[in-house]
XYZ file of C-alpha atoms in Angstrom:
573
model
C 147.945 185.043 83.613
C 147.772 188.682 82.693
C 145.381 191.146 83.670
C 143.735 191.572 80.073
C 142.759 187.678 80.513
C 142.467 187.777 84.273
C 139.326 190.731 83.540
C 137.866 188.328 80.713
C 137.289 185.961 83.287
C 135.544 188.068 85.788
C 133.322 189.447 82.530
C 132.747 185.630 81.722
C 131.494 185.306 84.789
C 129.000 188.063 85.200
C 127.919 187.115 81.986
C 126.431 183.545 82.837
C 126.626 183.727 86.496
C 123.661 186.090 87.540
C 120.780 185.308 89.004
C 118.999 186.636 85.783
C 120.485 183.891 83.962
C 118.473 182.450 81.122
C 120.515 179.319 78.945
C 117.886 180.685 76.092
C 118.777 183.681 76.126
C 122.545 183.414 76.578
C 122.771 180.409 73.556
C 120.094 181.341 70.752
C 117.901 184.881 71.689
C 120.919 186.604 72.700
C 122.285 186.342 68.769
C 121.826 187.468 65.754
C 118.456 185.939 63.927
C 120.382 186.006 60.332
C 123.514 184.628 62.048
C 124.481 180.865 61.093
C 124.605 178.569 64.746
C 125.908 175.161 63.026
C 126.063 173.656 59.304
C 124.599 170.281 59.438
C 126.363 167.804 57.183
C 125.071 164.771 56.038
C 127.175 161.272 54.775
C 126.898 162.495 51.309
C 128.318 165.660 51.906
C 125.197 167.700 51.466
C 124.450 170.401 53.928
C 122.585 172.791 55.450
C 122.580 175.908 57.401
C 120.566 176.684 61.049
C 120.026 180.050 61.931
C 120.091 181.471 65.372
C 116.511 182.706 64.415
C 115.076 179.454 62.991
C 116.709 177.871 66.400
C 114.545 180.330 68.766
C 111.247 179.681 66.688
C 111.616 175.905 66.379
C 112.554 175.484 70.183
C 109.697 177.592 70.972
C 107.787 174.952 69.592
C 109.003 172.568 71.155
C 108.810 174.344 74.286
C 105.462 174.998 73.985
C 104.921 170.950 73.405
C 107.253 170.123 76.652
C 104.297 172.413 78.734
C 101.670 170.921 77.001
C 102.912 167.582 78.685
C 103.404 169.094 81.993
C 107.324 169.803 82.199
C 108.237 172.316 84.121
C 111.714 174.124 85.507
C 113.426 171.785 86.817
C 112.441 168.313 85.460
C 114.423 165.900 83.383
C 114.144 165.700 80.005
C 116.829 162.910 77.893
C 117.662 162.504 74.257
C 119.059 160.160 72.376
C 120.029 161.154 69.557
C 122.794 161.306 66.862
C 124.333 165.438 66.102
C 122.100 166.748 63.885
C 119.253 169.715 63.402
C 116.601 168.099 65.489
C 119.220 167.531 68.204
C 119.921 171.761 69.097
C 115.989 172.010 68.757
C 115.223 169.480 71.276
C 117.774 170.779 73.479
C 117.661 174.462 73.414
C 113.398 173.962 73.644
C 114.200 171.706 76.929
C 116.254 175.145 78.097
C 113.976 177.459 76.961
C 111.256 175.872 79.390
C 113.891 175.917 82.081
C 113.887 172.066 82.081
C 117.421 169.864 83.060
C 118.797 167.852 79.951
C 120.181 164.362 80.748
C 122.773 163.172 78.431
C 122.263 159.813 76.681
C 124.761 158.095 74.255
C 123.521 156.671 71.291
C 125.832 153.806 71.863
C 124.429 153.267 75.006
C 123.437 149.465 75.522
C 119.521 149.313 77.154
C 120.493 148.313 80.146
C 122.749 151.830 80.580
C 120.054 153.680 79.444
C 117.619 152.184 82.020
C 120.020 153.058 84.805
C 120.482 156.879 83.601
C 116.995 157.173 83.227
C 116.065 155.317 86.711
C 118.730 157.840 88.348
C 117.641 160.835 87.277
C 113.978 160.272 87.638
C 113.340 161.666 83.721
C 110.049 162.653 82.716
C 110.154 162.651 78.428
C 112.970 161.133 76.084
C 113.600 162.531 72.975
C 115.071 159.493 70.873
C 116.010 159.201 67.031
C 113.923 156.697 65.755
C 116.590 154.279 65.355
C 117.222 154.753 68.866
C 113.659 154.484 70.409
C 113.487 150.376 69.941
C 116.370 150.461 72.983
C 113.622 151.760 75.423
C 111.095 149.232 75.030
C 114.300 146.913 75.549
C 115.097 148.840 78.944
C 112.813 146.433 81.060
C 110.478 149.024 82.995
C 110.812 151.588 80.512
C 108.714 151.180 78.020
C 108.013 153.690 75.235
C 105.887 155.974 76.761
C 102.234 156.646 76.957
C 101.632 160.570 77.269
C 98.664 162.144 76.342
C 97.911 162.035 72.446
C 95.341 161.705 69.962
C 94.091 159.341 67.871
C 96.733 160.193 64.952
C 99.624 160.398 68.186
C 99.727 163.980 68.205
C 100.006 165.210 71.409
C 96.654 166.830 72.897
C 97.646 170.919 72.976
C 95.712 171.343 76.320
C 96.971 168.689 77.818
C 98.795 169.246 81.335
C 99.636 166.225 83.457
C 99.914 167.845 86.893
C 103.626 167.431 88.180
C 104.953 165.856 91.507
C 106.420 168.463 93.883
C 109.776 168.837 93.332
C 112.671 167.588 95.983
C 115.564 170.268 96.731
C 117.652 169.191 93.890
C 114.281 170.465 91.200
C 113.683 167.049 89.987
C 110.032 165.755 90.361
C 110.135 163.496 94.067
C 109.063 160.427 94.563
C 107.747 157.429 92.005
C 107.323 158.152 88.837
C 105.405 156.222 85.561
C 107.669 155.501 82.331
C 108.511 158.212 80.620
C 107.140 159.635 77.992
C 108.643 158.947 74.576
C 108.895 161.481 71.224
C 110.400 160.443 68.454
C 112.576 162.137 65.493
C 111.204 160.138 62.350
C 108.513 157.652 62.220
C 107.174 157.427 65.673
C 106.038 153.572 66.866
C 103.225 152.938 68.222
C 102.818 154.759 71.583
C 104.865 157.229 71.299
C 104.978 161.080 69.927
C 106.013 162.564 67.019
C 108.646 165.270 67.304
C 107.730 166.906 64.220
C 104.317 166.670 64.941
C 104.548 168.967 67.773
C 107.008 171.137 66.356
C 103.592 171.165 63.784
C 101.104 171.697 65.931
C 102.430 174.085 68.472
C 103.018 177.914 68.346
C 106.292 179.337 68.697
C 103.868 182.604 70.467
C 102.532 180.265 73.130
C 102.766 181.875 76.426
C 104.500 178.966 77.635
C 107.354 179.282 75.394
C 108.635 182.265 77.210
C 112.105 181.329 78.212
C 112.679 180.433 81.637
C 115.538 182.095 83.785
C 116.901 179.527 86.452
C 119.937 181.713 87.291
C 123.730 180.956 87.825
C 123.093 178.386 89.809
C 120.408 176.420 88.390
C 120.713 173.187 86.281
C 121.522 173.087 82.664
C 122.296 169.442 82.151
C 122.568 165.842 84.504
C 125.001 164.135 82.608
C 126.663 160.724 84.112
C 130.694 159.516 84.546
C 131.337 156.602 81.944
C 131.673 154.068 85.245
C 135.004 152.543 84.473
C 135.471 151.546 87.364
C 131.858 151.762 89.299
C 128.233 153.093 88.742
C 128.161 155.736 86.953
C 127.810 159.079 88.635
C 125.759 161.676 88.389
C 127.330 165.386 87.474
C 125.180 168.169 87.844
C 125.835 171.335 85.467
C 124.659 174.744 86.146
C 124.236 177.661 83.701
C 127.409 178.968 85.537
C 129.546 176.531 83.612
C 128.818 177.837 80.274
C 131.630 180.565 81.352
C 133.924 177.941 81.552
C 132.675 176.434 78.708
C 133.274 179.885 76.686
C 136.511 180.705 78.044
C 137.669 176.938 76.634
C 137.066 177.813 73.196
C 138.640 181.406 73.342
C 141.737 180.312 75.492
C 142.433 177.253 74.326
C 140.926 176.926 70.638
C 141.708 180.525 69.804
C 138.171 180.496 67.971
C 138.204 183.618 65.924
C 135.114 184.512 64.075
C 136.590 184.136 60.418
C 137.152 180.369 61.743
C 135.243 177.487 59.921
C 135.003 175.218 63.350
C 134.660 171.592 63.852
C 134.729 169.614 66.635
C 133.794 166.361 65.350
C 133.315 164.874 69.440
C 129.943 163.360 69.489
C 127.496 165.157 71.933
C 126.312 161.857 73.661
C 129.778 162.674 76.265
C 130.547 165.291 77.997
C 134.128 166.769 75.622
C 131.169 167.086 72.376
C 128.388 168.755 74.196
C 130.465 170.998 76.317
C 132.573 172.096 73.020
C 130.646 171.038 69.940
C 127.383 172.370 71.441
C 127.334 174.518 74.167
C 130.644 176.779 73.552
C 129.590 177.230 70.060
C 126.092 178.008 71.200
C 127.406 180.565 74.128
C 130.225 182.484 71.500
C 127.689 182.618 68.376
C 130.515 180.720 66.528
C 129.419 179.130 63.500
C 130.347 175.855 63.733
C 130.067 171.731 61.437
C 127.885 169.368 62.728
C 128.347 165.728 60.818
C 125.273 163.569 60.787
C 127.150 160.496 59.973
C 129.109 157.841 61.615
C 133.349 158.066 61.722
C 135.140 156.978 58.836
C 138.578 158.737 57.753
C 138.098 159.113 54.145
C 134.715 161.223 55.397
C 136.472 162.998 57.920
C 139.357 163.902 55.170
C 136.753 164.977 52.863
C 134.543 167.488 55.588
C 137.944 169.510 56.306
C 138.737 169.475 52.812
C 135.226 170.526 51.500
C 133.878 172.895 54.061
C 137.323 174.715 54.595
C 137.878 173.480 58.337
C 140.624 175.723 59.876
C 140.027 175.228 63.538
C 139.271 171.110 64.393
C 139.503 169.827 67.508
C 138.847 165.496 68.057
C 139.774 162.938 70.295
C 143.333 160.712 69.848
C 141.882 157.985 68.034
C 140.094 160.012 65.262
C 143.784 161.580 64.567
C 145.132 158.051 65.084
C 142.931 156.986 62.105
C 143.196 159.583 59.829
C 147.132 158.726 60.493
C 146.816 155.343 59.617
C 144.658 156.207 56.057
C 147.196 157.415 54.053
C 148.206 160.817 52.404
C 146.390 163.845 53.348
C 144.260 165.132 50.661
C 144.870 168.608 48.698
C 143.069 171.415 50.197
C 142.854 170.462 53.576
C 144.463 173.914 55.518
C 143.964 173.739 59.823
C 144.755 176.556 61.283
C 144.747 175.055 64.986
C 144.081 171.643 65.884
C 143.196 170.082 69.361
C 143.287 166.647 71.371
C 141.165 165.568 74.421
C 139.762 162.510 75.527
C 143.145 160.609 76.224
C 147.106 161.804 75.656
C 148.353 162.363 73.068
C 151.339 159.761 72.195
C 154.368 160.964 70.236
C 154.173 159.926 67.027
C 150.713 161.318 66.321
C 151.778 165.025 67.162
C 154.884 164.028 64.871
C 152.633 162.862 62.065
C 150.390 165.595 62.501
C 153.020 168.599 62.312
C 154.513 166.951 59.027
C 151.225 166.066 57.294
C 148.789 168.884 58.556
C 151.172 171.758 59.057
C 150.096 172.358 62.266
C 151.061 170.136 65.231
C 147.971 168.978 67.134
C 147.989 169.992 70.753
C 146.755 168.036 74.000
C 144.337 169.268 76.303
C 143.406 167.935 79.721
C 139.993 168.050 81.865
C 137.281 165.889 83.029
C 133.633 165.603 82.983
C 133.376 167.418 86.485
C 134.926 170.482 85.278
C 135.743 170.641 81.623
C 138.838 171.855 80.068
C 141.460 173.542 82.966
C 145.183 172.197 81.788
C 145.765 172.592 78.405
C 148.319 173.190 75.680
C 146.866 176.370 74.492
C 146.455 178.143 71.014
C 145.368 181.889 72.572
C 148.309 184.214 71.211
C 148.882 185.397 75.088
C 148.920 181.620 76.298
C 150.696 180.491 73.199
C 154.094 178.945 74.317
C 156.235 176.044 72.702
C 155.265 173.089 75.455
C 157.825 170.346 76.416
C 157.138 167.142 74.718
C 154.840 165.377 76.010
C 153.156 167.990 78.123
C 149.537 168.580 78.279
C 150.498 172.319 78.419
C 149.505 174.867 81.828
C 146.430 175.871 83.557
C 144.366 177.495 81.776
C 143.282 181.372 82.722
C 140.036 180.826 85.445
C 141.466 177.850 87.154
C 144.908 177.121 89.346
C 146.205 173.398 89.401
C 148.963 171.577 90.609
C 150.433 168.158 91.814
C 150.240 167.450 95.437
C 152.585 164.951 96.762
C 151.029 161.352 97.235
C 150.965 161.031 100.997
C 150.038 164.642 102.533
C 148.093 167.586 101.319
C 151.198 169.693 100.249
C 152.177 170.156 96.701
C 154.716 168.171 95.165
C 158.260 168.830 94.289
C 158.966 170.169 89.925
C 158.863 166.882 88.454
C 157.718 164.722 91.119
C 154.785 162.331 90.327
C 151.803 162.713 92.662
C 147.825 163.920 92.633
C 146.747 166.138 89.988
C 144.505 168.307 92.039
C 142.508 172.219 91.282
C 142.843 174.845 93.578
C 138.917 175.460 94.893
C 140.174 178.969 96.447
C 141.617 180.082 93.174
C 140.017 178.722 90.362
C 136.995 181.301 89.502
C 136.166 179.083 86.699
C 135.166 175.997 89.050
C 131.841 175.014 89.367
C 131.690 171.322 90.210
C 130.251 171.028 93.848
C 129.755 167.679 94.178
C 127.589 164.558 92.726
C 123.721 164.054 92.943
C 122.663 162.115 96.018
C 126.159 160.964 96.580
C 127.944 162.758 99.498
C 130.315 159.509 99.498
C 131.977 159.820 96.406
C 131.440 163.212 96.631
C 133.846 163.745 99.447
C 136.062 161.391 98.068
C 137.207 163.983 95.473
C 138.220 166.965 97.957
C 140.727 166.990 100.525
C 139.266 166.786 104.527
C 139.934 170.932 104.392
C 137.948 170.993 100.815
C 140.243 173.287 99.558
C 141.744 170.883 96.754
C 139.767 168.967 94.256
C 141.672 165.883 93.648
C 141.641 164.930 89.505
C 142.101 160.887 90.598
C 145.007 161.472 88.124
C 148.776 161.208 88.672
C 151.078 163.538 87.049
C 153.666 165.893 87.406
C 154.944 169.711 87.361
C 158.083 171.198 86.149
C 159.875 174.447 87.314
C 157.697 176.195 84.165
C 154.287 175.081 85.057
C 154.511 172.415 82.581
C 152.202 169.370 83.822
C 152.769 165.941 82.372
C 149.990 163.566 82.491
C 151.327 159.857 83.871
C 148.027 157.421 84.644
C 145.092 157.129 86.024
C 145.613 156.778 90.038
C 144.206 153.173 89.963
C 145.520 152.762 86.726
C 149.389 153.077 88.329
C 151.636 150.385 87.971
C 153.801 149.735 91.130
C 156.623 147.488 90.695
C 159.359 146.458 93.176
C 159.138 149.640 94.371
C 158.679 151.770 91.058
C 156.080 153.578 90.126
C 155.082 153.625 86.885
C 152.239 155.303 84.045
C 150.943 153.282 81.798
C 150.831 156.052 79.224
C 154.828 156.068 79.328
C 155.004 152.481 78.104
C 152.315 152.676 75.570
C 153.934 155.860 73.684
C 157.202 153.699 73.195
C 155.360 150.685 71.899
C 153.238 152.312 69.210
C 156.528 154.016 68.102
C 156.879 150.548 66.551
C 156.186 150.531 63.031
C 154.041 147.419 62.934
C 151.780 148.327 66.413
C 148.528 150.262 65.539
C 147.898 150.776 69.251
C 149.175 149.611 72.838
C 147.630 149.498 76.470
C 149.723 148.279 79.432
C 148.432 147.057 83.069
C 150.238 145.701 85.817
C 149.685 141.910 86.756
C 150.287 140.333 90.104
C 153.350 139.044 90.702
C 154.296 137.076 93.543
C 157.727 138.389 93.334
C 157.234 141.962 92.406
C 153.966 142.867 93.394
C 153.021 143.696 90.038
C 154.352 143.374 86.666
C 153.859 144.705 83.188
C 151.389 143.056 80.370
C 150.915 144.972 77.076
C 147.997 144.445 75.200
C 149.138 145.631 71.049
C 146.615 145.972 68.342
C 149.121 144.925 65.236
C 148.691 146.767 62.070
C 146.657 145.131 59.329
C 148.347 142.587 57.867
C 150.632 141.955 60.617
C 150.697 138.792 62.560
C 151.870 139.186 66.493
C 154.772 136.500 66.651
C 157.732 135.902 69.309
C 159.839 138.076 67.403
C 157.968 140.675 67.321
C 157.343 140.193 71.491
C 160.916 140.756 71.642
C 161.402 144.218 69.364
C 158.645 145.553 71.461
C 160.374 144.544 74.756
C 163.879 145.672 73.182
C 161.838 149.385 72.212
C 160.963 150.006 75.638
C 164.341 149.078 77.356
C 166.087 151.524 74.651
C 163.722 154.391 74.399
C 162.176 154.459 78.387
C 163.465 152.195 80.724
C 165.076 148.901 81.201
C 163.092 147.475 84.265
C 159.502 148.504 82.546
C 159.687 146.696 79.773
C 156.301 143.990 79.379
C 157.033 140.675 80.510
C 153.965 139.596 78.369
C 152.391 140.659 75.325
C 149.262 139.882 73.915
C 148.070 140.643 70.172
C 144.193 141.171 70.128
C 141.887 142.450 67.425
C 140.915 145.767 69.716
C 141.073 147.308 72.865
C 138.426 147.696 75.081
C 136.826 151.449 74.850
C 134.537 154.054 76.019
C 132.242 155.513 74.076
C 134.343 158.555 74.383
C 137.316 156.347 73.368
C 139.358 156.106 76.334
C 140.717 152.507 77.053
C 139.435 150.241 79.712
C 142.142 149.303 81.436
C 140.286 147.267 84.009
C 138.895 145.353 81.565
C 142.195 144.395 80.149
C 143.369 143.439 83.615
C 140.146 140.896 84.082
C 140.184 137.197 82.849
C 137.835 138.292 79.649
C 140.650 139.505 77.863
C 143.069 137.200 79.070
């Protein structure tokens, strides 16, 4: 790292580290009022602009309305709610009164909402109000019923006195159902968002921003629970410098940049990097108010001039599988996260964007640390297949599997972060769970271990294998999923591939592959045996499946990454 990027780190730092620390402040005040925050587009292409000064009045409001219903510092406050313009308010007015945000996914089933809210003890949801119906479904959260008038406006001298908070800042003990606001037509029990946007003063004394410091929360966001109950990560203001250094390292945002990172902000890769980085750099940056499709996504970089776009594998996987690019779409950089990226999309993508779309590796805990980066000083041709090098901030490597020593170039092992050496770092552990907690650090705490298995070349290069439960061992080999599944989609008729190992009474484990065929394209026997051929030719002859099954779709995450474990239980099968 050089010492021009090794001193942006240390100003990062003193920038969002201090005890002074105010997430207002450093993501709307701090900016220019005139200066554009995000362009909201709608399905139909229309659009409009938020300023940084209509952001600070509106979340004053809503600020104000948060106080008036007796949140304080500290207590939890949840949306759910698709991107869009009442989305920043809620969340930089939840800031602004020095409240803790807790992440909900609009996808979210009741049930997982239930459990999110239950866990983090939240006081008021904002919801969308095609969203609010799910918490009457969450059985003992029930829309709420806060203090309002007769027309469901919310009373403006109205305090509820608060519990005392417990060492982590959230209220202690039992709580009632929280209170719900919603963004449209409010039901019957609930609060209008826009009403108290109306009927609250952006001058109110209790709209003064609060400053919580380095150290105090910003968001309570929760792991997907792949493989267990969802856990809950804490995020302090401190992690907006990693959050920043992300988007100037690895993005290369420059201010001339039309940015979109079309990630939704219900997990953690979209409201780390389509919310909060733009926020914290004063980037101007697209916001689409609309479910996926390709031919929309096509026509947003086409329309609005995208240079810079960063999404997950499967949105470039789609747009691959639509057809011809359109005229006028230009990228000047464009980024992967969320799963690796498999051969022939970063083939596709250099041909048919003119750029070559680049991987980049972190994890909810941490963000964005090993990455294939776009930063002139970082900006090196990576092997193929490489998720690139640590990024400035943070120091990584692969230990070996069975001691606490770092592995051999090119031997598989732990992917694990240096704690000692990675400035950046600012994961400490998960809420009320000193279990799973110490689970992710060695018994010296000096490496944070990733739960991924990987590998390091001579160059720093790291090469992202599986998953450590996802690993397949077979008669004594070791093998990544991910290695398999990039040969298989290579296949012209395979839209896209999973592999898990099976028991096997002779081998321990074996290899089943799970292939989505293209549209129109019936899984047979012969096709079984080009896909089993591909892999003995083009990786290696004792990993080839022994099964294959064709199904309609894989089983996902709302962030998109494939459930392995479901594939490995009897409902698939």
């Amino acid at each position: 790292m050089s010492t021009d990027l090794d001193a942006r780190v240390r100003d990062l730092l003193a920038r969002y580290d201090g005890p002074e620390a105010c997430a207002a402040e450093l993501l709307c005040d701090g900016h220019p009022a005139d200066a554009i925050a995000f362009t909201v587009v709608e399905s139909d292409l229309t659009a409009r602009d938020l300023t940084y000064g209509e952001l600070r009045e509106r979340s004053s409001r809503f600020a104000a309305a948060l106080a008036g219903l007796g949140v304080g510092p500290g207590d939890r406050v949840a949306t759910l709610m698709a991107k869009s313009a009442d989305l920043v308010v809620a969340l930089l007015g939840i800031w602004r009164r020095g409240a803790v945000h807790v992440l909900l996914f609009t996808a979210f089933a009741p049930a997982a909402i239930e459990f999110r809210l239950a866990a983090s003890n939240t006081r008021v949801v904002v919801a969308d109000a095609d969203q609010a119906p799910k918490l009457r479904a969450s059985e003992g959260f029930p829309a709420g019923d806060g203090p309002t008038t007769p027309s469901g406006r919310i009373g403006a001298g109205a305090e509820p006195p608060l519990a005392a908070p417990d060492s982590s800042g959230s209220a202690a003990g039992p709580t009632s159902p929280p209170i719900t606001i919603v963004a449209g037509e409010a039901l019957p029990g609930t609060l209008s968002f826009h009403d108290l946007l109306d009927t609250h003063r952006a001058d109110d004394p209790r709209a003064v921003p609060v400053a919580v410091g380095g150290d105090g929360l910003l968001v309570q966001l929760f792991t997907s629970g792949t493989t267990g109950t969802p856990k809950g990560v804490p995020i302090p203001v401190r992690a907006l410098a990693s959050f920043h250094a992300y988007q100037e390292f690895a993005l290369d945002m420059r201010g001339d940049d039309v940015y979109w990172n079309a990630a939704d902000p219900g997990w953690a890769y979209g409201l780390y990097y389509a919310i909060l980085a733009p926020l914290a750099t004063g980037v101007r940056s697209l916001l689409l108010h609309a479910g996926f499709s390709a031919p929309l996504t096509w026509e947003v970089l086409r329309r609005f001039g995208v240079t810079n776009f960063a999404a997950a594998p499967t949105v470039y996987r789609a747009l691959r599988a639509d057809g011809q690019v359109p005229d006028g779409v230009a990228l000047r950089r464009a980024s992967s996260a969320g799963e690796p990226l498999t051969p022939e999309v970063v083939s596709w993508s250099r041909d048919a964007l003119g750029v070559a779309v680049r991987d980049h590796y972190g994890q909810t805990e941490h963000g964005m640390v090993i990455c294939h980066a776009w930063h002139p000083d970082l900006d090196v041709e990576a092997p193929t297949g490489s998720m690139g090098r640590q990024l400035p901030g943070w120091a990584c490597t692969v230990l070996a599997e069975d001691t606490d020593t770092e592995a051999a170039p090119g031997e598989v092992g732990r992917v694990a972060i240096d704690t000692d050496h990675s400035p950046l770092l600012w994961f400490l552990g998960y809420l009320d769970d000193p279990e799973r907690t110490s689970a992710r650090f060695t018994a010296d705490g000096r490496w944070y271990l990733t739960g991924d298995v990987g590998a390091r070349d001579a160059d720093g290069f790291f090469r992202f294998s599986a998953r450590d439960d996802d690993v397949i061992i077979m008669a004594g080999y070791r093998i990544g999923p991910f290695e398999v599944e990039s040969v298989l989609v290579m296949h012209a008729q395979v839209a896209e591939a999973a592999v898990v190992g099976m028991p096997d009474e002779l081998r321990g484990e074996v290899l089943e592959a799970f292939v989505v065929p293209r549209e129109g394209v019936d899984g047979d026997d012969e096709l079984v045996a080009e896909l089993q051929q591909l892999v003995k030719d083009e990786f290696a002859a004792h990993a080839y499946p022994r099964r294959v099954h064709f199904v309609a779709s894989l089983p996902k995450t709302p962030s998109g990454k494939v459930q392995r474990f479901l594939l490995r239980g009897k409902e698939i099968r």
